[in-house]
mmCIF file of C-alpha atoms in Angstrom:
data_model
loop_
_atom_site.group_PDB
_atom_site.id
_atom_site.type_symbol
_atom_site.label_atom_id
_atom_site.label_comp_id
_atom_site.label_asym_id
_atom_site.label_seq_id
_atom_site.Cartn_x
_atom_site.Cartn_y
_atom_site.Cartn_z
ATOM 1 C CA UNK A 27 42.159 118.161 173.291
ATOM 2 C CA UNK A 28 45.364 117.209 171.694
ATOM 3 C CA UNK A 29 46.325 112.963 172.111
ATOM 4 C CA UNK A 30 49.938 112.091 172.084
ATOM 5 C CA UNK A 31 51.043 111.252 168.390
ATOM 6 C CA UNK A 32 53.120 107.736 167.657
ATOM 7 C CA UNK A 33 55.117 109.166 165.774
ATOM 8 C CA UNK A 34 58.512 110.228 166.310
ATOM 9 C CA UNK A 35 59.417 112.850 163.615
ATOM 10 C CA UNK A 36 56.516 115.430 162.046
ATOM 11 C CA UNK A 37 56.361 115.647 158.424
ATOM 12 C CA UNK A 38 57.728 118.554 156.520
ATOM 13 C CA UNK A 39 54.600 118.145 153.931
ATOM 14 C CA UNK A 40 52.885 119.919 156.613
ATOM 15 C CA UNK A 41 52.469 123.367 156.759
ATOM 16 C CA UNK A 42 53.507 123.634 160.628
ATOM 17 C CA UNK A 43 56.665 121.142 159.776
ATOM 18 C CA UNK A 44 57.737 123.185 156.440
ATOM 19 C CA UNK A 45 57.917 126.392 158.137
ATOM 20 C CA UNK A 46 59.113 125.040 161.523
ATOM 21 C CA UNK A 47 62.142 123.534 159.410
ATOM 22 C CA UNK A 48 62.814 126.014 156.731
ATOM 23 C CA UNK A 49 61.304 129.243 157.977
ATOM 24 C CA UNK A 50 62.534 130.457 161.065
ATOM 25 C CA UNK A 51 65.718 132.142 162.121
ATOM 26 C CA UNK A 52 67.181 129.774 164.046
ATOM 27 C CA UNK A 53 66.856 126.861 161.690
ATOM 28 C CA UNK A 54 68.001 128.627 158.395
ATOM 29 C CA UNK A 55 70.963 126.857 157.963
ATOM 30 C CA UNK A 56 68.625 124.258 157.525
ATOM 31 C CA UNK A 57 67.019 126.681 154.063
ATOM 32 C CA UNK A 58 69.946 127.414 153.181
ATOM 33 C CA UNK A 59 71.610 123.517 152.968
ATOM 34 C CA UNK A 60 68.305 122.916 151.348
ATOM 35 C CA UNK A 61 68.470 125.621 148.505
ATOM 36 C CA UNK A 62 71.792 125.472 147.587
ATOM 37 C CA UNK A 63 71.375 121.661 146.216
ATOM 38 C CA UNK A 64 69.205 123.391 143.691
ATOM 39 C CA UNK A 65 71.632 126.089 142.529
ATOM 40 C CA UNK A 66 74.634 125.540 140.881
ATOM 41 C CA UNK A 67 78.097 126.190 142.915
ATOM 42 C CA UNK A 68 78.551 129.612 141.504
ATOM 43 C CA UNK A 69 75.212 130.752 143.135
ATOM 44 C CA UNK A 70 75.115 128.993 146.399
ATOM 45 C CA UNK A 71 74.396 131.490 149.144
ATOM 46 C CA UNK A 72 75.910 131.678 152.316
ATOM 47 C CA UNK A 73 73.041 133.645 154.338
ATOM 48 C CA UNK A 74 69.465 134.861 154.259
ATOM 49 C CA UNK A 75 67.145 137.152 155.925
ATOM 50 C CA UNK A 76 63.628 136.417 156.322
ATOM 51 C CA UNK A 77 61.320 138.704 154.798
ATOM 52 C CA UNK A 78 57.947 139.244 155.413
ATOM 53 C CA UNK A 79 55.279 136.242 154.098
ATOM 54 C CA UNK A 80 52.097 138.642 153.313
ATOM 55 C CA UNK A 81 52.741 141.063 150.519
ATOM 56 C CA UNK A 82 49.740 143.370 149.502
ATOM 57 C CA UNK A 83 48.904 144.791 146.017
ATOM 58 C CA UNK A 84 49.626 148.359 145.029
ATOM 59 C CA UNK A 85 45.648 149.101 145.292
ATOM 60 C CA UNK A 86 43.106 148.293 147.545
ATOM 61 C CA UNK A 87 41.478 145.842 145.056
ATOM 62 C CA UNK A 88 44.363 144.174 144.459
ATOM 63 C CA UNK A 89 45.071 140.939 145.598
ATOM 64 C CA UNK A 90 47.576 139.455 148.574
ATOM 65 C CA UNK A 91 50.071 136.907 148.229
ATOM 66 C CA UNK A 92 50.972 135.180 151.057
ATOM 67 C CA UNK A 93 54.358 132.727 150.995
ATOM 68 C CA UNK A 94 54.907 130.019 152.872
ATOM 69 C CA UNK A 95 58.631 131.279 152.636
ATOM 70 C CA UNK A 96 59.937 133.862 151.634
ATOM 71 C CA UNK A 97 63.908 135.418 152.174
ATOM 72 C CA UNK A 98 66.352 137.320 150.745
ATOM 73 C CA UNK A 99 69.962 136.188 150.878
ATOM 74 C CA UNK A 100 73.090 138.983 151.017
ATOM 75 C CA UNK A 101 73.445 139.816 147.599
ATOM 76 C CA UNK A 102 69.896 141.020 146.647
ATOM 77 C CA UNK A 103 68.479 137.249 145.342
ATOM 78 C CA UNK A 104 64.830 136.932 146.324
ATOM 79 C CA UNK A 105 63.263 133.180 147.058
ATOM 80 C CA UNK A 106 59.964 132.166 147.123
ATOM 81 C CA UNK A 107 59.704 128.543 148.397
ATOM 82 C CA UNK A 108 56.213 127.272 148.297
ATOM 83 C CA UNK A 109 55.091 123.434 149.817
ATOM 84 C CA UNK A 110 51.997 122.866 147.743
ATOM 85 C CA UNK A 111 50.403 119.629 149.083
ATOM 86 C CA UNK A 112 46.901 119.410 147.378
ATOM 87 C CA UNK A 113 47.084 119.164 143.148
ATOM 88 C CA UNK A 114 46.021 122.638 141.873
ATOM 89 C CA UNK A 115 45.072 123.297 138.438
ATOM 90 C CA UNK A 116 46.212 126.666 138.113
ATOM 91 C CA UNK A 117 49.028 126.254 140.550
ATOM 92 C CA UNK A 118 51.889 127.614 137.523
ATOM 93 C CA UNK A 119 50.078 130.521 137.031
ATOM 94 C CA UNK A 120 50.082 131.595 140.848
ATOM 95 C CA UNK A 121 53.936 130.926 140.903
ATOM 96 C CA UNK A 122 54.255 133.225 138.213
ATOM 97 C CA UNK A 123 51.625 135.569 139.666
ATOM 98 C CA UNK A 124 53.733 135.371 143.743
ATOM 99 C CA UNK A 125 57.088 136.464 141.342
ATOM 100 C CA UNK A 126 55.681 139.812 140.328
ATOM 101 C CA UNK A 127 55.610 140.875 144.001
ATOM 102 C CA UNK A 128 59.110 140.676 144.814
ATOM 103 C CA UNK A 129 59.779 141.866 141.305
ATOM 104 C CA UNK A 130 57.823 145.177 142.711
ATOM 105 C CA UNK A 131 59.138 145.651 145.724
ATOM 106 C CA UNK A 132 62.240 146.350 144.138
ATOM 107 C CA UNK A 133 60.947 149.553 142.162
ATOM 108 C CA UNK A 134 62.949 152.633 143.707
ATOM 109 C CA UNK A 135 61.795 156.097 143.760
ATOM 110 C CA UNK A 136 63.187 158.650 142.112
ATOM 111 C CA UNK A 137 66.063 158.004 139.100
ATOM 112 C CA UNK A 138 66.589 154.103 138.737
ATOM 113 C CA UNK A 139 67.471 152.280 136.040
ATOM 114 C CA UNK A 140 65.011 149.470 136.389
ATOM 115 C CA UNK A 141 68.058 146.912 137.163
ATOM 116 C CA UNK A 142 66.588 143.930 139.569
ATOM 117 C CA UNK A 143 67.851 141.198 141.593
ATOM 118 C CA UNK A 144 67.316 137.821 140.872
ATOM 119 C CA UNK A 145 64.106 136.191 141.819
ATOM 120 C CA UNK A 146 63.555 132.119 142.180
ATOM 121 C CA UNK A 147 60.376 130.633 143.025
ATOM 122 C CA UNK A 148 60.931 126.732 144.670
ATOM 123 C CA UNK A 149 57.360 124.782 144.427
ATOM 124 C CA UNK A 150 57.863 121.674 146.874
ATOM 125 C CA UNK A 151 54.943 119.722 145.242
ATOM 126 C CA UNK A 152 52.848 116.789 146.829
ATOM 127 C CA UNK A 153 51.156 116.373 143.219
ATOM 128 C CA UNK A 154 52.334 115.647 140.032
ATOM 129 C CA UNK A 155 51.019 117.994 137.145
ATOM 130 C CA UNK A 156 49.096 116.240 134.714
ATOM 131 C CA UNK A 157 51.249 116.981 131.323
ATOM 132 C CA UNK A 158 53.784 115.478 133.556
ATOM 133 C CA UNK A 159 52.508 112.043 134.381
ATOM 134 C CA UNK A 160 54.431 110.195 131.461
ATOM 135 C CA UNK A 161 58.084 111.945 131.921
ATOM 136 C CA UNK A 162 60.409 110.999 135.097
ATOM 137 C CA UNK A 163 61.898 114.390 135.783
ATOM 138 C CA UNK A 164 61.387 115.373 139.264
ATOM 139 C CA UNK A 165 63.022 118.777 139.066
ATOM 140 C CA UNK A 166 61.761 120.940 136.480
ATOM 141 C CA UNK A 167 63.641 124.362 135.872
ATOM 142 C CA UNK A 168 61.699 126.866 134.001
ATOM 143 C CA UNK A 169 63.329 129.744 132.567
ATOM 144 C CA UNK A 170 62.144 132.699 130.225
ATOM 145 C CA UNK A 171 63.428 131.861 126.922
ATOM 146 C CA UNK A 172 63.035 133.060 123.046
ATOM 147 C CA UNK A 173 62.226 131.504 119.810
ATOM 148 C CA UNK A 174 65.267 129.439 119.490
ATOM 149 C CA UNK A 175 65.336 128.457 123.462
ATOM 150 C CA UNK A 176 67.571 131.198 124.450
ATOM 151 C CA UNK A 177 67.391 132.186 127.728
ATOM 152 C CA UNK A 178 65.870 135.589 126.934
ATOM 153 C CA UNK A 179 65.958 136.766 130.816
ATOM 154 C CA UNK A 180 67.901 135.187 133.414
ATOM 155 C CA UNK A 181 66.295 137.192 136.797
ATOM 156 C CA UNK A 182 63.474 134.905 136.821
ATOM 157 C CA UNK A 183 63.838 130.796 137.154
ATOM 158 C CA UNK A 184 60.979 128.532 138.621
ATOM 159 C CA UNK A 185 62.269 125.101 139.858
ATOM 160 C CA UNK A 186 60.981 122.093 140.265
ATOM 161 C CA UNK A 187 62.343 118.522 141.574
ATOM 162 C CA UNK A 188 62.990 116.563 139.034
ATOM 163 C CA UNK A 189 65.718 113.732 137.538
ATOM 164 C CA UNK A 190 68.278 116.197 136.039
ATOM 165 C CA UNK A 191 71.808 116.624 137.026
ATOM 166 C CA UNK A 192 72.556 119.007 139.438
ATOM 167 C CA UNK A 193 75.859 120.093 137.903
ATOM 168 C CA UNK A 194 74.178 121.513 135.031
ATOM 169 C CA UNK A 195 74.615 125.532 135.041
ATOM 170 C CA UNK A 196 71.631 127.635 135.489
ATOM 171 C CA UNK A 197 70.368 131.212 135.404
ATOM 172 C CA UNK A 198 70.522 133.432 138.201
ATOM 173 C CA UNK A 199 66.904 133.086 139.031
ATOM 174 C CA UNK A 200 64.080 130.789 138.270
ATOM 175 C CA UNK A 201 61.390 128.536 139.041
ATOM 176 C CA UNK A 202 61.450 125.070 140.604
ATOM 177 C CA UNK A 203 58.606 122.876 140.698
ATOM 178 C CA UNK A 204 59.632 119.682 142.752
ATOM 179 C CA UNK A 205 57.408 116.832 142.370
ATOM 180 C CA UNK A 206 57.863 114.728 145.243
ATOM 181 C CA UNK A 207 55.623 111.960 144.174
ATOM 182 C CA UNK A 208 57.906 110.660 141.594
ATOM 183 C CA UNK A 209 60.722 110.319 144.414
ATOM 184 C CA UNK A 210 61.193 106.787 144.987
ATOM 185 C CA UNK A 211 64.506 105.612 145.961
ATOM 186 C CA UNK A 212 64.643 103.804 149.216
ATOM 187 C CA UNK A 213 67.613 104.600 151.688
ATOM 188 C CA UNK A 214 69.753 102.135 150.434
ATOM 189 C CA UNK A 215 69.264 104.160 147.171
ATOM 190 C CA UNK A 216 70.756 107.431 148.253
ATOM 191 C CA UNK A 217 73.594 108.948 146.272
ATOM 192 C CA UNK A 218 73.578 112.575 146.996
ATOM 193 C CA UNK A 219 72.984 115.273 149.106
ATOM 194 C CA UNK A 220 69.938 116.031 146.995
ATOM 195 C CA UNK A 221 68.817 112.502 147.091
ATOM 196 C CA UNK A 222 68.670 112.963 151.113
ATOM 197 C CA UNK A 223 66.928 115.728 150.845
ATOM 198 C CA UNK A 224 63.943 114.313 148.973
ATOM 199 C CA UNK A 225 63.776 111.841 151.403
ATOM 200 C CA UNK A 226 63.408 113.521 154.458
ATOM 201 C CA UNK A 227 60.958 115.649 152.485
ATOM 202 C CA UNK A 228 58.787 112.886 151.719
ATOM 203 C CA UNK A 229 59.529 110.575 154.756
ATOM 204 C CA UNK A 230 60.877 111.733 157.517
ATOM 205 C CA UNK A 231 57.339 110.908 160.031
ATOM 206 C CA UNK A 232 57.685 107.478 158.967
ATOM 207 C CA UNK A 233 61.618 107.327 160.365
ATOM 208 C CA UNK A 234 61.950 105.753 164.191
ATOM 209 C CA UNK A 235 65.722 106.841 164.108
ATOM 210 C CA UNK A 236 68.787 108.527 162.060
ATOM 211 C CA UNK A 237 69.601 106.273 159.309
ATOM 212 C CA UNK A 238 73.376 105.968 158.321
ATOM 213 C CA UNK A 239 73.123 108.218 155.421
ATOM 214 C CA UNK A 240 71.605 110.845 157.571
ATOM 215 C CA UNK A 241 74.997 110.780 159.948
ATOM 216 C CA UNK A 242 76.296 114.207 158.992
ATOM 217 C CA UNK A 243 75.885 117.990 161.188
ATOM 218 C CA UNK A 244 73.068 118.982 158.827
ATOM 219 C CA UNK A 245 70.903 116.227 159.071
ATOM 220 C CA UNK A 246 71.628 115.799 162.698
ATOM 221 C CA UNK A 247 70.061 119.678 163.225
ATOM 222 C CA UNK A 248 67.637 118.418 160.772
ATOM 223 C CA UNK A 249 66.410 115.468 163.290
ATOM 224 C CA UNK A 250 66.580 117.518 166.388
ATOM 225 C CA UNK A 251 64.375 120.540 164.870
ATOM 226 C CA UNK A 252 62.096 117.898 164.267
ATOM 227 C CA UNK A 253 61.693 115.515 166.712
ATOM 228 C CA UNK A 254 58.091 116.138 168.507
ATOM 229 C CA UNK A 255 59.507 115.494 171.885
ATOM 230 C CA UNK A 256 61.465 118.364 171.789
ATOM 231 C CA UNK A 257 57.995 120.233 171.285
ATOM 232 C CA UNK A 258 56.495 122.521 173.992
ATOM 233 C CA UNK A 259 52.552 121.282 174.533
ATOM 234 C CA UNK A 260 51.424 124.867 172.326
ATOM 235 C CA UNK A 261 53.833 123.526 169.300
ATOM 236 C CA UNK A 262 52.355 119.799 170.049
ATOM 237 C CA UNK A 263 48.465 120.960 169.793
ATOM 238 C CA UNK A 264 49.790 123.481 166.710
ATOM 239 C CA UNK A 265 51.480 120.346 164.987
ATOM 240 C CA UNK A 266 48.295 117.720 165.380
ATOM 241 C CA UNK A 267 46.023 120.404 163.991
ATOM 242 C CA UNK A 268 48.461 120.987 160.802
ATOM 243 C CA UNK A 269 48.523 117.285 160.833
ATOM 244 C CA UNK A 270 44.774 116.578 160.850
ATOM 245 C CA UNK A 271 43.895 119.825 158.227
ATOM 246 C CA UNK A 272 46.591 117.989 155.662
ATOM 247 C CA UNK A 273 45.185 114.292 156.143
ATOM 248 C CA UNK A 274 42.229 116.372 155.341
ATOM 249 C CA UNK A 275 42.791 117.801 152.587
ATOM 250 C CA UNK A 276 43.901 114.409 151.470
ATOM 251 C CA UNK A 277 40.977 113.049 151.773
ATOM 252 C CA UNK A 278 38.927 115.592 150.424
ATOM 253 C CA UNK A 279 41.128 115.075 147.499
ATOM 254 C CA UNK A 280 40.856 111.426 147.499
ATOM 255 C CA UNK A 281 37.045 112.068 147.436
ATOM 256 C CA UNK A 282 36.910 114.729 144.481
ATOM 257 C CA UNK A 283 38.534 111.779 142.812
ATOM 258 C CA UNK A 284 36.170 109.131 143.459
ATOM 259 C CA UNK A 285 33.212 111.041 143.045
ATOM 260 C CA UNK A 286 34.407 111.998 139.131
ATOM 261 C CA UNK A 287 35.198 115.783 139.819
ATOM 262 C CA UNK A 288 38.538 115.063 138.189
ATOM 263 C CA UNK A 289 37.222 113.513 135.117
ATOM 264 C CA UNK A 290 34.219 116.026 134.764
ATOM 265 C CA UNK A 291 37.141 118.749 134.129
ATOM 266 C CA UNK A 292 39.193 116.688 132.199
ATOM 267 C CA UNK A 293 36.244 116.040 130.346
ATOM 268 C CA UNK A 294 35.592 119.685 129.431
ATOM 269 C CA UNK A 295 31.943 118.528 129.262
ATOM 270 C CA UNK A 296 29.227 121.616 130.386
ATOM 271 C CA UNK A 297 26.952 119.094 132.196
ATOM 272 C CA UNK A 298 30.439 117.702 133.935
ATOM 273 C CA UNK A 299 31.941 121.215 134.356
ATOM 274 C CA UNK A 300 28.698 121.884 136.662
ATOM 275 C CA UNK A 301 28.302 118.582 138.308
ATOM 276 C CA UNK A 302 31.986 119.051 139.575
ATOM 277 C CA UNK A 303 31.494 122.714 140.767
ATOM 278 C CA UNK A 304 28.851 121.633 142.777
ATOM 279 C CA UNK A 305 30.790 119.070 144.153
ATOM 280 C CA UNK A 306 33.651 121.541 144.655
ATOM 281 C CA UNK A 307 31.195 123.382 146.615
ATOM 282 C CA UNK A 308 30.343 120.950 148.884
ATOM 283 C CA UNK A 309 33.835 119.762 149.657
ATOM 284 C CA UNK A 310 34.787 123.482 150.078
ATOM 285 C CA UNK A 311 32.652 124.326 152.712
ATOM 286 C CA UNK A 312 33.248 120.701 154.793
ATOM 287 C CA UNK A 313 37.089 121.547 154.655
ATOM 288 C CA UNK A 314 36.298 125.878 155.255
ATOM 289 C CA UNK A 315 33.865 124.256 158.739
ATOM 290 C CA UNK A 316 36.573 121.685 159.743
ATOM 291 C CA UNK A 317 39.393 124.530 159.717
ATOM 292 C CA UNK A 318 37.403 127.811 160.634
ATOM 293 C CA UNK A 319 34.061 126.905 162.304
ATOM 294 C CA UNK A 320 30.527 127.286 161.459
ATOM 295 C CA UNK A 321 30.517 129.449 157.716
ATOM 296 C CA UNK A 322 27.822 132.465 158.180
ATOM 297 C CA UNK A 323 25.024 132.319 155.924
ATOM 298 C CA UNK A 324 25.869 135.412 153.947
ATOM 299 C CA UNK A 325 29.269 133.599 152.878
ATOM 300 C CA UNK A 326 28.180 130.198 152.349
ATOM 301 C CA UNK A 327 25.624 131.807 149.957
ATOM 302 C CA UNK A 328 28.275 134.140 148.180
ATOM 303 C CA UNK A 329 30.618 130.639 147.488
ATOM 304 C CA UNK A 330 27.356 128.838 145.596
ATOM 305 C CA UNK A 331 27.877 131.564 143.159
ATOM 306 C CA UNK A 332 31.364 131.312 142.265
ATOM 307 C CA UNK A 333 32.744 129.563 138.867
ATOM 308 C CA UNK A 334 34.297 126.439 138.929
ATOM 309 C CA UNK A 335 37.663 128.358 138.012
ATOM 310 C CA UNK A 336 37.057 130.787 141.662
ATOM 311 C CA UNK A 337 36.397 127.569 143.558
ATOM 312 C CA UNK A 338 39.560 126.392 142.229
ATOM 313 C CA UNK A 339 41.409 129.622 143.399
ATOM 314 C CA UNK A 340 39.445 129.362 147.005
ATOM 315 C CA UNK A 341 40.446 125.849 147.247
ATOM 316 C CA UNK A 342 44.064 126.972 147.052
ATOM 317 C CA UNK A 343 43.536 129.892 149.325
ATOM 318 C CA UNK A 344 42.203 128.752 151.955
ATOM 319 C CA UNK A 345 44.853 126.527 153.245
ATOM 320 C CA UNK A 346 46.144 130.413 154.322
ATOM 321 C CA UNK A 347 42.845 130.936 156.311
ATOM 322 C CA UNK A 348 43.041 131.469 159.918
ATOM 323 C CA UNK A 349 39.704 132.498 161.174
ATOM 324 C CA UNK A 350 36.532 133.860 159.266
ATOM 325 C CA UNK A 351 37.855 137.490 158.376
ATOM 326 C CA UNK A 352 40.599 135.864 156.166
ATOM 327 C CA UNK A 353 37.932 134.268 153.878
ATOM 328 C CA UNK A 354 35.668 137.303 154.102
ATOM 329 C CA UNK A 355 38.352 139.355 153.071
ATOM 330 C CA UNK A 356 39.235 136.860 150.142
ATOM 331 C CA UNK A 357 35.546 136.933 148.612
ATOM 332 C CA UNK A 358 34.638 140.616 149.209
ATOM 333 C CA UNK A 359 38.661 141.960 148.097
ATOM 334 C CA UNK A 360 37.108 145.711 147.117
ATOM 335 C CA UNK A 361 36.215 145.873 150.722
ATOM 336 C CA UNK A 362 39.509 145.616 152.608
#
């Protein structure tokens, strides 16, 4: 049974309050405010079409992506954008990995001359990497470049928030890896649109009203889309459960931490490496019995065996589980 929540405003770090923002039709003006403080003017887009958020391999044994977001605005650009709110180790090379699929679905048969669309990956990060604990930058921009730091190819871009001026030029697709931690201006602090933006990201549950800043026909949609009152009961029960599964998470988190699972990897040590699996193990299956129910005997037995480097990968993946079948499916992937 759901209980009434004292808070006015849901959080977007959420994955019900990211998608209910940013991913549906109605509300893509919303996406589309959001995405264009990340490109420069030249790029901005001025519509998108949702695409669909489960992409499958060219085999059988290949393996899914599923995007939080993912759209395609009128001139061919592809976006991923991606709210990651648990640290994950390997969490740059599954951004790199999710590109390759809307890389692919732009293959044509028949004559083609291999010429793609631009593809940007956005990361909206609840983490901070750890090779970037000692530098400021919030948005990071990541482009494929040569020897000399040449943008080789300028299809691909991954972003990610950090302290850089927006006016700089960019290339026409990347990746952005925005780490939302490091955001700490208050409201009195704001300068810019992108400023706003952060905030709301990081705090708009803890907001009892529209602040001054936040007085403009953007924000004002922004508010509305998010205000739980507004919610039917469904979207109220929906919310508290995305709610719960993310204070979860943090805790479980919070709990690797304290327990040295952290320090075992960092550590590199053998005897560390396994202590910390086996606590991955444990803290797993709690989170997999919270979310999906009672785990089977038969897969709670095929998770003991897995490396510390799968667990990682399950630990990811399994924020995307929605019942039993979906984990089955993601430890036997010969059998779908």
């Amino acid at each position: 049974m759901a209980y009434p929540l004292k808070d006015k405003y849901i959080s977007l770090l959420t994955d019900f309050g990211f998608k209910r923002v940013f991913g549906t039709e109605p509300n893509k003006g919303l996406l589309i405010d959001f995405l264009n403080t990340l490109l420069p003017p030249r790029h901005h887009i001025e519509d998108v079409t949702f695409k669909n958020t489960e992409n499958l391999g060219n085999t059988p044994v290949d393996r899914k992506g599923i995007f939080d977001i993912y759209c395609q605005s009128k001139t061919g650009e592809r976006f991923i954008v991606e709210i990651q709110k648990a640290k994950q180790n390997f969490f740059k090379d599954r951004s790199v990995y999710y590109s390759t699929f809307p890389i692919q679905e732009q293959a044509q048969k028949g004559d083609w001359d291999y010429q793609l669309k631009a593809v940007y990956t956005v990361g909206v990060l609840d983490f901070v990497f750890d090779d970037h604990k000692n530098d400021q930058t919030i948005l990071h921009t990541v482009d494929l470049k040569n020897q000399d730091c040449q943008v080789f190819y300028d299809k691909l871009k991954f972003l990610s928030l950090g302290a850089r001026s927006l006016g700089e030029e960019t290339s026409p697709g990347s990746h952005r890896y925005i780490e939302l931690p490091k955001f700490t201006k208050t409201i009195d602090q704001l300068e810019t649109h992108f400023d706003k933006w952060l905030f709301v990201l990081k705090n708009l549950s803890e907001l009892n009203n529209r602040p001054q800043p936040f007085q403009e026909s953007i924000f004002n949609q922004l508010f509305d889309v998010a205000e739980i009152a507004n919610f039917s009961r469904t979207e109220q029960d929906n919310y508290q459960n995305s709610l719960k599964y993310y204070r979860d998470m943090n805790n479980i988190v919070e709990t690797s931490r304290q327990e040295g699972l952290l320090q075992g990897r960092e550590e590199g040590l053998k005897q560390g490496r396994e202590e910390g699996a086996q606590r991955e193990r444990v803290l797993i299956l709690r989170l997999l019995t919270r979310s999906l129910g009672e785990i089977p005997s038969e897969l709670q037995q095929q998770i003991s065996e897995l490396s510390l480097e799968q667990l990682e990968e399950l630990s990811e993946a399994c924020l995307d589980f929605s019942n039993l079948e979906d984990l089955r499916a993601w430890l036997n992937p010969t059998q779908e």
